Short mmCIF file of C-alpha atoms in Angstrom, two decimals:
data_model
loop_
_atom_site.label_atom_id
_atom_site.label_comp_id
_atom_site.label_asym_id
_atom_site.label_seq_id
_atom_site.Cartn_x
_atom_site.Cartn_y
_atom_site.Cartn_z
CA MET A 1 92.10 -83.63 -56.11
CA ASP A 2 88.68 -82.06 -56.16
CA LYS A 3 87.65 -78.42 -55.95
CA VAL A 4 87.20 -76.98 -52.44
CA THR A 5 85.13 -74.08 -51.14
CA TYR A 6 85.96 -71.66 -48.31
CA ASN A 7 84.15 -68.43 -47.41
CA GLY A 8 81.97 -68.86 -50.50
CA LEU A 9 85.01 -68.95 -52.81
CA THR A 10 85.88 -71.96 -54.96
CA PHE A 11 89.45 -73.15 -55.33
CA LYS A 12 90.68 -75.61 -57.94
CA PRO A 13 93.66 -77.99 -57.72
CA TYR A 14 97.01 -76.37 -58.48
CA LEU A 15 99.96 -78.32 -57.01
CA THR A 16 99.80 -81.90 -55.75
CA ARG A 17 101.41 -83.14 -52.55
CA GLU A 18 103.84 -85.16 -54.71
CA GLU A 19 104.92 -82.08 -56.67
CA ILE A 20 105.35 -80.18 -53.39
CA ALA A 21 107.38 -83.01 -51.80
CA ASN A 22 109.68 -83.14 -54.84
CA GLN A 23 110.40 -79.41 -54.63
CA VAL A 24 110.92 -79.54 -50.85
CA ARG A 25 113.54 -82.27 -51.43
CA ARG A 26 115.22 -80.25 -54.19
CA VAL A 27 115.38 -77.07 -52.09
CA ALA A 28 116.68 -79.10 -49.11
CA GLU A 29 119.45 -80.55 -51.28
CA GLU A 30 120.50 -77.04 -52.34
CA ILE A 31 120.58 -75.81 -48.74
CA ARG A 32 122.41 -78.92 -47.54
CA ARG A 33 125.00 -78.44 -50.29
CA ASP A 34 125.55 -74.82 -49.24
CA TYR A 35 125.47 -75.21 -45.43
CA ALA A 36 126.29 -78.82 -44.51
CA ASP A 37 129.41 -77.71 -42.62
CA GLU A 38 127.72 -74.88 -40.70
CA ASN A 39 125.19 -74.51 -37.90
CA PRO A 40 122.40 -72.63 -39.66
CA LEU A 41 119.30 -71.45 -37.88
CA PHE A 42 116.13 -72.15 -39.84
CA LEU A 43 113.75 -69.35 -38.93
CA CYS A 44 110.16 -70.22 -39.76
CA VAL A 45 107.73 -67.37 -40.40
CA LEU A 46 104.46 -68.48 -38.80
CA ASN A 47 101.75 -69.38 -39.37
CA GLY A 48 101.85 -70.15 -43.08
CA ALA A 49 105.35 -71.57 -43.38
CA ALA A 50 105.06 -74.06 -40.49
CA ILE A 51 104.36 -77.13 -42.62
CA PHE A 52 106.98 -76.24 -45.24
CA ALA A 53 109.56 -75.36 -42.57
CA VAL A 54 109.23 -78.65 -40.72
CA ASP A 55 109.31 -80.69 -43.94
CA LEU A 56 112.31 -78.70 -45.21
CA PHE A 57 114.18 -78.89 -41.90
CA ARG A 58 113.78 -82.68 -41.76
CA GLU A 59 114.75 -83.10 -45.43
CA CYS A 60 117.90 -80.97 -45.02
CA CYS A 61 119.41 -83.38 -42.49
CA ILE A 62 122.15 -80.92 -41.55
CA LYS A 63 123.79 -82.39 -38.47
CA GLN A 64 124.39 -79.05 -36.77
CA SER A 65 121.25 -76.98 -37.27
CA GLU A 66 118.34 -75.55 -35.31
CA ILE A 67 114.83 -74.34 -36.04
CA SER A 68 112.99 -71.45 -34.44
CA PHE A 69 109.78 -69.56 -35.11
CA ILE A 70 108.62 -65.96 -35.50
CA ARG A 71 105.27 -64.58 -36.51
CA PHE A 72 104.34 -61.74 -38.84
CA LYS A 73 100.94 -60.88 -40.27
CA SER A 74 100.17 -58.97 -43.44
CA TYR A 75 97.07 -60.63 -44.95
CA GLU A 76 93.37 -60.36 -44.25
CA GLY A 77 91.08 -62.50 -46.38
CA THR A 78 92.48 -62.79 -49.91
CA SER A 79 94.59 -59.63 -50.02
CA THR A 80 97.57 -58.05 -48.34
CA THR A 81 96.94 -55.19 -45.95
CA GLY A 82 100.14 -53.44 -47.02
CA THR A 83 101.16 -53.36 -43.36
CA VAL A 84 103.41 -55.98 -41.77
CA LYS A 85 102.91 -56.58 -38.05
CA GLN A 86 105.34 -58.62 -35.92
CA ILE A 87 103.33 -60.80 -33.57
CA MET A 88 106.05 -63.06 -32.10
CA GLY A 89 109.78 -62.28 -32.15
CA LEU A 90 113.13 -64.05 -32.19
CA ASP A 91 114.78 -65.00 -28.89
CA GLU A 92 117.90 -66.79 -30.17
CA ASP A 93 121.32 -65.16 -30.43
CA ILE A 94 122.13 -65.13 -34.14
CA GLU A 95 125.31 -63.06 -34.12
CA GLY A 96 127.78 -64.61 -36.57
CA ARG A 97 125.34 -67.34 -37.66
CA THR A 98 123.71 -68.08 -40.98
CA VAL A 99 119.96 -67.61 -40.76
CA ILE A 100 117.72 -69.28 -43.31
CA VAL A 101 114.33 -67.58 -43.20
CA VAL A 102 111.66 -70.07 -44.23
CA GLU A 103 108.62 -68.48 -45.88
CA ASP A 104 105.53 -70.08 -47.35
CA ILE A 105 105.29 -67.42 -50.04
CA VAL A 106 107.07 -64.26 -51.13
CA ASP A 107 104.80 -62.01 -53.13
CA THR A 108 105.21 -58.25 -52.49
CA GLY A 109 108.41 -58.84 -50.50
CA PHE A 110 107.39 -56.42 -47.72
CA THR A 111 107.47 -59.05 -44.95
CA ALA A 112 110.83 -60.41 -46.10
CA LYS A 113 112.32 -56.92 -46.34
CA GLN A 114 111.17 -55.96 -42.84
CA LEU A 115 112.41 -59.25 -41.42
CA ILE A 116 115.84 -58.95 -43.04
CA LYS A 117 116.16 -55.42 -41.64
CA ALA A 118 115.23 -56.60 -38.13
CA LEU A 119 117.62 -59.57 -38.32
CA ALA A 120 120.52 -57.39 -39.55
CA GLU A 121 120.43 -55.55 -36.22
CA LYS A 122 121.35 -58.84 -34.52
CA LYS A 123 124.51 -59.18 -36.67
CA PRO A 124 124.08 -62.57 -38.36
CA LYS A 125 126.79 -63.90 -40.66
CA GLU A 126 124.21 -63.88 -43.47
CA VAL A 127 120.48 -64.13 -44.04
CA LYS A 128 119.05 -66.30 -46.80
CA ILE A 129 115.41 -66.80 -47.71
CA ALA A 130 113.89 -70.15 -48.62
CA SER A 131 110.34 -69.83 -49.93
CA LEU A 132 108.07 -72.60 -51.11
CA LEU A 133 106.33 -70.16 -53.46
CA PHE A 134 107.45 -66.97 -55.16
CA LYS A 135 105.27 -64.54 -57.14
CA PRO A 136 107.80 -62.53 -59.20
CA GLU A 137 105.02 -60.45 -60.84
CA SER A 138 103.86 -59.21 -57.41
CA LEU A 139 107.30 -58.26 -56.06
CA GLN A 140 107.47 -54.61 -54.93
CA THR A 141 110.86 -54.66 -53.18
CA GLU A 142 114.39 -55.66 -54.13
CA VAL A 143 114.19 -58.73 -51.84
CA LYS A 144 114.07 -62.05 -53.70
CA PRO A 145 114.25 -65.52 -52.16
CA ASP A 146 117.54 -67.40 -52.47
CA TYR A 147 115.84 -70.79 -52.59
CA VAL A 148 112.48 -71.22 -54.34
CA GLY A 149 110.24 -74.26 -54.62
CA PHE A 150 107.88 -72.85 -57.26
CA SER A 151 107.59 -69.54 -59.13
CA ILE A 152 103.89 -68.94 -59.62
CA PRO A 153 101.63 -66.30 -61.15
CA SER A 154 100.01 -63.64 -59.02
CA LYS A 155 96.95 -65.70 -57.99
CA PHE A 156 95.48 -66.36 -54.54
CA ILE A 157 96.27 -69.86 -53.27
CA ILE A 158 95.52 -72.00 -50.23
CA GLY A 159 96.68 -75.29 -48.73
CA TYR A 160 99.92 -76.74 -47.38
CA GLY A 161 100.03 -74.03 -44.73
CA LEU A 162 98.54 -71.18 -46.76
CA ASP A 163 95.15 -70.02 -45.55
CA ILE A 164 92.07 -67.97 -46.12
CA ASP A 165 91.06 -66.38 -42.82
CA GLY A 166 92.76 -69.17 -40.86
CA GLN A 167 91.13 -72.00 -42.83
CA ALA A 168 92.58 -74.50 -45.36
CA ARG A 169 96.11 -74.69 -43.92
CA ASN A 170 95.63 -78.43 -43.39
CA LEU A 171 95.10 -79.25 -47.08
CA CYS A 172 97.91 -81.51 -48.31
CA ASP A 173 97.75 -80.04 -51.82
CA ILE A 174 97.77 -76.42 -52.97
CA PHE A 175 94.68 -74.90 -54.58
CA VAL A 176 94.22 -71.71 -56.61
CA LEU A 177 91.21 -69.40 -56.53
CA SER A 178 88.97 -70.37 -59.43
CA GLU A 179 88.13 -67.63 -61.89
CA ASP A 180 85.07 -69.57 -63.07
CA LYS A 181 81.81 -67.94 -62.02
#
C-alpha cells in the first residue's frame, strides 16, 4: 500500500484489505450466531456502508434474511456538519422484525441515534448496529454499535466505502489522514 492524495491531502495506509476481510468474517460469524434462526433485515446506511454491507451480508449466509438501503448525510469534506439529513428512507415493513443497521463508521453517534429513533416508530422487534469502524473517543451520544469490526482513534479515514467529498470510496484498503507536513 502506498500513500494516496485527494483534495491536496495525503493519506497513509492504515488497514489492509486482508485485515478488513478478517474482521468482516468475524462480525458475520457473531451475527450469524445470534440470528441464524430469524429473518433479520440488514439495513445499509448509504453511501459509505455499501461495500461493508454487501460483504457482511454475503458472509453472514443467514438463509432467511434481506438487505435494504437508506441514506443519511452528515459529513462535508473531512468534518461532520453536526446535522443529520435523511436523503432516502425505508420502504419495508419492519414491525416485529430484527433490524441490523449496517454502518461504515460510528463516530459522534448522531446518525445512529436519529436512525434508531426513526426505526422505533415502525415497531421492530429490536434494532442492532453493526459498524465496520467505531471511534469511541468521538462518541457524543449513548448509542454504541453492537457489532464492531475495528475500534479506531479519532482520525479522518478514507477507503473501503469511506470518502472525502465523494472520492476514494473505491480503495480496497483504508487510509488515514497523514499528519506529516
